[in-house]
mmCIF file of C-alpha atoms and ligand atoms in Angstrom:
data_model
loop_
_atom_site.group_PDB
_atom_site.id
_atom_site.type_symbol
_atom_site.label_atom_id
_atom_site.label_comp_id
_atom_site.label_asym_id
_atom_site.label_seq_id
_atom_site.Cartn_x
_atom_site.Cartn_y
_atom_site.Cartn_z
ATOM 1 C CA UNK B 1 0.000 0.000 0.000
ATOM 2 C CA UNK B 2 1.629 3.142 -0.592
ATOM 3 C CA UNK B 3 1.495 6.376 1.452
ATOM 4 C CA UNK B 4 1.369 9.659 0.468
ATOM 5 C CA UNK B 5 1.461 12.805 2.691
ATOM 6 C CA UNK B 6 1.660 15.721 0.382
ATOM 7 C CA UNK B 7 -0.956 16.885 -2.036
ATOM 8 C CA UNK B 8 1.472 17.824 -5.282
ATOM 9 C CA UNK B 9 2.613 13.710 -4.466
ATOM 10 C CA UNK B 10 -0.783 12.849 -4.674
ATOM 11 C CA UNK B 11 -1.695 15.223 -7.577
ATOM 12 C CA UNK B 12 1.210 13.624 -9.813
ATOM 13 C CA UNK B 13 0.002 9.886 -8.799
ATOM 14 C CA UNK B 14 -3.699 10.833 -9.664
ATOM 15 C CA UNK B 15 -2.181 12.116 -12.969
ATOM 16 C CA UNK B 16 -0.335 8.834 -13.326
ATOM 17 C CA UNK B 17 -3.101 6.470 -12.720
ATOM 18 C CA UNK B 18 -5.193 8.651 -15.173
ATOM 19 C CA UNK B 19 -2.501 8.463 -18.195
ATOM 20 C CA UNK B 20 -2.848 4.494 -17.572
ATOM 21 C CA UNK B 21 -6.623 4.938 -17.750
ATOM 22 C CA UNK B 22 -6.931 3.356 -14.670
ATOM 23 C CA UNK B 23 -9.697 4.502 -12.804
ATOM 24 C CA UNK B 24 -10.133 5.587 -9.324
ATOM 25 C CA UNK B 25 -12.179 5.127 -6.633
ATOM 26 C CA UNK B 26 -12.173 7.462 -3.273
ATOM 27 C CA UNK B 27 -13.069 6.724 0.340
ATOM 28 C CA UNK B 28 -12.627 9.967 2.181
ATOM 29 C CA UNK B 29 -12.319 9.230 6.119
ATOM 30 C CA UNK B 30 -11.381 10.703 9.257
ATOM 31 C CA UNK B 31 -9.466 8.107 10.393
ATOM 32 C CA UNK B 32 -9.974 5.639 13.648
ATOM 33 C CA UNK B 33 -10.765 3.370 11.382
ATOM 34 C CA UNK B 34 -13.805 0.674 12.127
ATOM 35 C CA UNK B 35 -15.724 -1.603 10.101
ATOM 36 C CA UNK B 36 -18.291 1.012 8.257
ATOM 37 C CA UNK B 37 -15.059 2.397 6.786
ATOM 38 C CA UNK B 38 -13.646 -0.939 5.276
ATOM 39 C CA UNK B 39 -17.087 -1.416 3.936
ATOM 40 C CA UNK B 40 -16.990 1.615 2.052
ATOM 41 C CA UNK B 41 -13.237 0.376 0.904
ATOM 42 C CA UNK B 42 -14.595 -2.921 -0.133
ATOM 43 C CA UNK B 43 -17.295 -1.287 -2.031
ATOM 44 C CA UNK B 44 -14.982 1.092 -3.711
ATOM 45 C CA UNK B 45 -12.979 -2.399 -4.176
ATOM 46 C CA UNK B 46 -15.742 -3.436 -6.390
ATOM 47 C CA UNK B 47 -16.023 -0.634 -8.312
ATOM 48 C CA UNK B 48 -12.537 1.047 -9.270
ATOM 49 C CA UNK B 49 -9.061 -0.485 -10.504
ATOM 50 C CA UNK B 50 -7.804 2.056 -7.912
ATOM 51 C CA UNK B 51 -8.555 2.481 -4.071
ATOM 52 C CA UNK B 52 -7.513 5.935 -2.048
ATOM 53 C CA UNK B 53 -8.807 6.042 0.979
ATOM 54 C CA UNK B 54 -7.759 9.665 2.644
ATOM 55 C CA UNK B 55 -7.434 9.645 6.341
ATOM 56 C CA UNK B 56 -7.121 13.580 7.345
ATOM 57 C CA UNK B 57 -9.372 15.008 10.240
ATOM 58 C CA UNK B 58 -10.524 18.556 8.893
ATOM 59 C CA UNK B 59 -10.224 21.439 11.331
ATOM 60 C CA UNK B 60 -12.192 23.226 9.354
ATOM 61 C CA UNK B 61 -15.493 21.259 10.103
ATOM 62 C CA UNK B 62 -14.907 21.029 13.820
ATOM 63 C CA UNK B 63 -16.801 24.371 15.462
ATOM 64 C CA UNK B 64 -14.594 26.251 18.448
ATOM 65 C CA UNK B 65 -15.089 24.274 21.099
ATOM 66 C CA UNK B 66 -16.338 21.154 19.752
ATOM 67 C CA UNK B 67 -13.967 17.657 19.740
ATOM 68 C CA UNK B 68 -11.088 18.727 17.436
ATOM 69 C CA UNK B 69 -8.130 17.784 19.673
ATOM 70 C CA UNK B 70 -9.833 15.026 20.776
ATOM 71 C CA UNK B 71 -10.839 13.408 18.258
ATOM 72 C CA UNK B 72 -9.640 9.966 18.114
ATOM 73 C CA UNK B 73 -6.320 8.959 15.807
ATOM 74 C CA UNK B 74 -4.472 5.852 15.601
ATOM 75 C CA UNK B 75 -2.423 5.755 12.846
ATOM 76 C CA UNK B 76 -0.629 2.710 12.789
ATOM 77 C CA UNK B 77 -4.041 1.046 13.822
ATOM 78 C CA UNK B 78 -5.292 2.429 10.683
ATOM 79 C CA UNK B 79 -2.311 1.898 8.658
ATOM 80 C CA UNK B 80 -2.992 -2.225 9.330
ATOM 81 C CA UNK B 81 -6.607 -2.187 8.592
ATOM 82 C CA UNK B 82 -6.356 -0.180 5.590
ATOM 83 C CA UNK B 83 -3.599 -2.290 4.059
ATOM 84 C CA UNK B 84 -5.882 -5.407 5.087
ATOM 85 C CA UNK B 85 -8.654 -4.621 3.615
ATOM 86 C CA UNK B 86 -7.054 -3.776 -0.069
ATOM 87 C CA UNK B 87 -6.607 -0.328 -0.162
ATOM 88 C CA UNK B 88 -3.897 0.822 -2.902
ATOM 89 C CA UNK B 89 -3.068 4.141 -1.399
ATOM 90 C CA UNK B 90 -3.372 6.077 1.728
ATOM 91 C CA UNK B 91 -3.506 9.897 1.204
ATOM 92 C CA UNK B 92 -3.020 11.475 4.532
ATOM 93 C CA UNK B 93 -2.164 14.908 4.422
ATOM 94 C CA UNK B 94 -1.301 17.811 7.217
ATOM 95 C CA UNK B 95 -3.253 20.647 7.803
ATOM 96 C CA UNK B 96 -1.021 22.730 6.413
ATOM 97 C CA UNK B 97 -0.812 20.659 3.760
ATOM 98 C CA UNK B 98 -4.561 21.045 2.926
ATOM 99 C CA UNK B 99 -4.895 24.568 4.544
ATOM 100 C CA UNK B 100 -1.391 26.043 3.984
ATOM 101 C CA UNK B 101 -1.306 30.060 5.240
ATOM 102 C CA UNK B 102 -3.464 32.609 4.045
ATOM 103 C CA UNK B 103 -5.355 29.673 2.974
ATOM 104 C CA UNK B 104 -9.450 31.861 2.015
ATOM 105 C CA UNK B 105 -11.898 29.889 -0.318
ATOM 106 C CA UNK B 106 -14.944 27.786 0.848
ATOM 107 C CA UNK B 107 -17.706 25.654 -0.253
ATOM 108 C CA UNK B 108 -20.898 27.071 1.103
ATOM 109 C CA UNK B 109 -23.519 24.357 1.477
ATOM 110 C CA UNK B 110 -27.051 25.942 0.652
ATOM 111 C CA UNK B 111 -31.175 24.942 2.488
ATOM 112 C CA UNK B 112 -29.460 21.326 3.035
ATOM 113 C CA UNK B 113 -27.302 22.542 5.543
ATOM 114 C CA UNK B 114 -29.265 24.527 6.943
ATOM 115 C CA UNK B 115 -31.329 21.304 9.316
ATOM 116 C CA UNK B 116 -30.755 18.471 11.717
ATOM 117 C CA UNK B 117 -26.625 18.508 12.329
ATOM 118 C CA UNK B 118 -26.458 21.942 10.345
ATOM 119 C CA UNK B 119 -28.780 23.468 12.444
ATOM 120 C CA UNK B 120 -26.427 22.801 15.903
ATOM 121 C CA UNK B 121 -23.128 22.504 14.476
ATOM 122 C CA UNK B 122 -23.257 25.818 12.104
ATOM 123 C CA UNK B 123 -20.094 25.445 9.607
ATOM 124 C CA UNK B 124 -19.416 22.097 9.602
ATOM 125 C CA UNK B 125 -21.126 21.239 6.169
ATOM 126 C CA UNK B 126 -19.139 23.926 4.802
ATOM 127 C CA UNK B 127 -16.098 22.424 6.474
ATOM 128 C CA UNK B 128 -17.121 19.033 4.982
ATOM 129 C CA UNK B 129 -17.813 20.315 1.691
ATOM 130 C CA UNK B 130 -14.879 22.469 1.073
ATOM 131 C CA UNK B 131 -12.424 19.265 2.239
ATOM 132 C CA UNK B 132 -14.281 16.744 0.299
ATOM 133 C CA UNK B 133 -14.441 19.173 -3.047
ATOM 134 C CA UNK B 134 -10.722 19.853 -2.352
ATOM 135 C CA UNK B 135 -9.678 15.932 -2.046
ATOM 136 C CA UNK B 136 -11.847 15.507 -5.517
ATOM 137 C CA UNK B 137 -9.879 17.844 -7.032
ATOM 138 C CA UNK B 138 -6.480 16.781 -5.658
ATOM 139 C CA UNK B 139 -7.680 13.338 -6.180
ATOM 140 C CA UNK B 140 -9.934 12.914 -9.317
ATOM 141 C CA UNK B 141 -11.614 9.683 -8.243
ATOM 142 C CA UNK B 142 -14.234 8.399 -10.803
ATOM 143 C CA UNK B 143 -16.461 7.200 -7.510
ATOM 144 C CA UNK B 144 -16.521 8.452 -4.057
ATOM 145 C CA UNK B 145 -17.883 6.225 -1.614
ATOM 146 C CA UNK B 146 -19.624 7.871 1.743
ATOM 147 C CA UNK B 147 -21.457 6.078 4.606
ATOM 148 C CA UNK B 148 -25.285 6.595 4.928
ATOM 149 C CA UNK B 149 -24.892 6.903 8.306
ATOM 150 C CA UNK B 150 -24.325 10.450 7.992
ATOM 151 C CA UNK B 151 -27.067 10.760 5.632
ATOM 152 C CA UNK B 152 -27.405 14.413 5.424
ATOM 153 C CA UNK B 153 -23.703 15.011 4.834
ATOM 154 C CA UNK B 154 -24.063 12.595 2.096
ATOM 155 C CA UNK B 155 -26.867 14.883 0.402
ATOM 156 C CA UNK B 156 -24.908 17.519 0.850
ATOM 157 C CA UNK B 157 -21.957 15.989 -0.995
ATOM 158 C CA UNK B 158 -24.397 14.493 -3.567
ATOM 159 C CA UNK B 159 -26.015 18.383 -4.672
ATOM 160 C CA UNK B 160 -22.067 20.182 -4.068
ATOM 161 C CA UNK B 161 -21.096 17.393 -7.010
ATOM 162 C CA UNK B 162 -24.344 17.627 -8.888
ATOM 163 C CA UNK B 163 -23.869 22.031 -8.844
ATOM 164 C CA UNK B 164 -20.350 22.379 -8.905
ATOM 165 C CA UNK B 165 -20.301 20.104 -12.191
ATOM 166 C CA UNK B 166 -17.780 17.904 -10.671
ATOM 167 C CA UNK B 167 -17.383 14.852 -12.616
ATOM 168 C CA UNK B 168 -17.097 12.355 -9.591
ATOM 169 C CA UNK B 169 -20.223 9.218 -9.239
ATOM 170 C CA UNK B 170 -21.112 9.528 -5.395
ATOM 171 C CA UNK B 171 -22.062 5.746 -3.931
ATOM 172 C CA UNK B 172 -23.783 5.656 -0.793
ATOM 173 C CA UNK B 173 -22.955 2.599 1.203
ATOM 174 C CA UNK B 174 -25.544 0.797 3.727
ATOM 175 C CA UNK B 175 -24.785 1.401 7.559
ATOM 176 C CA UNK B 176 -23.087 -1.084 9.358
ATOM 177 C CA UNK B 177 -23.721 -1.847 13.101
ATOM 178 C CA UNK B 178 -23.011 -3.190 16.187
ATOM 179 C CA UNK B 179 -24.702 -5.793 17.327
ATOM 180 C CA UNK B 180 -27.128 -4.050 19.262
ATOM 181 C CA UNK B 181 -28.254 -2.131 16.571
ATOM 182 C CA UNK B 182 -25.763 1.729 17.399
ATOM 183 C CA UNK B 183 -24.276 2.695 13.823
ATOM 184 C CA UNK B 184 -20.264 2.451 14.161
ATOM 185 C CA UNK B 185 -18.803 5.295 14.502
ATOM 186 C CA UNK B 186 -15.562 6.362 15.240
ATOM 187 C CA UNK B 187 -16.701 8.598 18.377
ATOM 188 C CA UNK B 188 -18.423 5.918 19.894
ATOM 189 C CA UNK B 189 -15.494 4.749 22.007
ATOM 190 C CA UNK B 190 -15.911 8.512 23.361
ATOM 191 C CA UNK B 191 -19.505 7.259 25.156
ATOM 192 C CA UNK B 192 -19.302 6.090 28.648
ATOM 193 C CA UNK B 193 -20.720 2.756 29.834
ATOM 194 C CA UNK B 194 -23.769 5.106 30.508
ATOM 195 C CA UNK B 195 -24.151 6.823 26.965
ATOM 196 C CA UNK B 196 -23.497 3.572 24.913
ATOM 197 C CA UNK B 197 -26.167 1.693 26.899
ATOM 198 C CA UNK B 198 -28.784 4.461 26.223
ATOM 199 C CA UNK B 199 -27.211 5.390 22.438
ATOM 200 C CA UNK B 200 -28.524 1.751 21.037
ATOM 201 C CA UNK B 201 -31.770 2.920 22.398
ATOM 202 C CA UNK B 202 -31.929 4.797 19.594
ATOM 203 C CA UNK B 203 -32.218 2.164 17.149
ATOM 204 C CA UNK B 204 -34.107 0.025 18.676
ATOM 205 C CA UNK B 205 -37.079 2.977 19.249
ATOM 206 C CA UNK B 206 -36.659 3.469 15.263
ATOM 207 C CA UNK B 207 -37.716 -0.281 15.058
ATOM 208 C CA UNK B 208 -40.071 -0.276 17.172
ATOM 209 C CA UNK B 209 -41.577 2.386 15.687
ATOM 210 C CA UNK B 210 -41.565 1.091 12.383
ATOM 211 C CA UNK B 211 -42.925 -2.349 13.576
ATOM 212 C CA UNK B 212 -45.971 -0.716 15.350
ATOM 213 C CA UNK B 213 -46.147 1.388 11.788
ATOM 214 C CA UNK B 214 -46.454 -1.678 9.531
ATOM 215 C CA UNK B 215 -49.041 -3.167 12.053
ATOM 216 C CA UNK B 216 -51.078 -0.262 11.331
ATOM 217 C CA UNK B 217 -50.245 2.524 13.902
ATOM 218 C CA UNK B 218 -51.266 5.663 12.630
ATOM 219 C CA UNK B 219 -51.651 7.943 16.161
HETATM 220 O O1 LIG A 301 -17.526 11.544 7.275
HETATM 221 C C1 LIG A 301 -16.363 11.931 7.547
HETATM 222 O O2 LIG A 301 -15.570 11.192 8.120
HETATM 223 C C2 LIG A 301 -15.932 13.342 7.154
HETATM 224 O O3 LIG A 301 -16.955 14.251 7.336
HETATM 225 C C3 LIG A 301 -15.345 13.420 5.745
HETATM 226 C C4 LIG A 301 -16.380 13.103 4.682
HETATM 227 C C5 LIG A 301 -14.164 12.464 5.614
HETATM 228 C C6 LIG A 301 -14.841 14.837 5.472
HETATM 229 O O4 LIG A 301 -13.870 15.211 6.388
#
């Protein structure tokens, strides 16, 4: 698997791969790597000659006092899992890399940002958007493969594509779970014994209430 930390590296590869007419398939992450992620690999596995997976945690989606510095890494953790689950390259740039000084142009998301996690975390779709746009152009996957489990980033990323003209197929992947039904996610491990017990609840409610829906609840 090969590593690459800079973006002109990764520029000249993507240029490489595209003279070959190989294509390319992308699986932007934040790292902390769990088994949603190497689903979305595995997909991208099916569908590319090429798989990048990017493992860079954006500062610019985090808001001021929300879980930047403690967000969870573990790169050589990652490095293994990656490599195992047949990933061809590993683009993990630096922040300054990606936001070098004086760095000044964003992606602003428009209505779908506005709701749900836009509506509490104000600037983190524009965060998302500007990294992902800026990994598709650094990039130039043919696919891009994102998680439904953030469903309304993955809208987001779908219209930014569809307006921006960008010539990248988004796939949306199926989300995988633990077994108690909580959608993996790297800042699970972040719960307490407390807040994972009552975080499945939240699944199970959702089935509930569809079970009581298909038996004909309608109050
Ligand atoms: O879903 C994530 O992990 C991030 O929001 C993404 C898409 C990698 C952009 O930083």
């Amino acid at each position: 698997m090969q590593i690459i930390h800079s973006v002109q590296e990764m520029i000249e590869q993507a240029r490489r791969w595209r003279n070959e007419r190989r294509s390319v398939a992308l699986v932007p992450t934040m790292g902390f790597l769990h088994e949603g992620h190497l689903s979305l690999a595995r997909l991208a596995r099916e569908e590319a000659g090429v798989v990048v997976m990017s493992i860079f945690v954006n500062p610019a989606q985090f808001g001021p006092h929300e879980d930047f510095a403690s967000y969870p890494r573990d790169w050589e953790r990652d490095l293994r899992l990656a490599e195992n689950c047949g990933v061809d390259c590993l683009f993990a740039p630096c922040a300054a890399e990606m936001y070098p000084e004086g760095y000044g142009t964003f992606v602003e998301v428009g209505e779908l940002g506005k709701y749900l996690c836009g509506a509490s975390r104000p600037g983190h779709f524009r965060g998302v958007a500007t990294v992902v746009c800026k990994l598709f152009n650094i990039v130039q996957p043919k696919i891009a493969v994102f998680g439904q489990k953030d469903g309304q980033q993955a809208a987001i990323l779908q219209k930014m594509t569809e307006d921006l003209n960008l010539p990248v197929i988004i796939r949306k992947a199926p989300i995988v779970r633990e077994a108690d039904g909580l959608a993996m996610s790297s800042r699970n491990i972040r719960l307490s014994a407390e807040e994972r017990r009552q975080a499945a609840c939240l699944f199970q409610a959702l089935l509930l209430g569809k079970r009581l829906i298909e038996a004909g609840e309608r109050d």
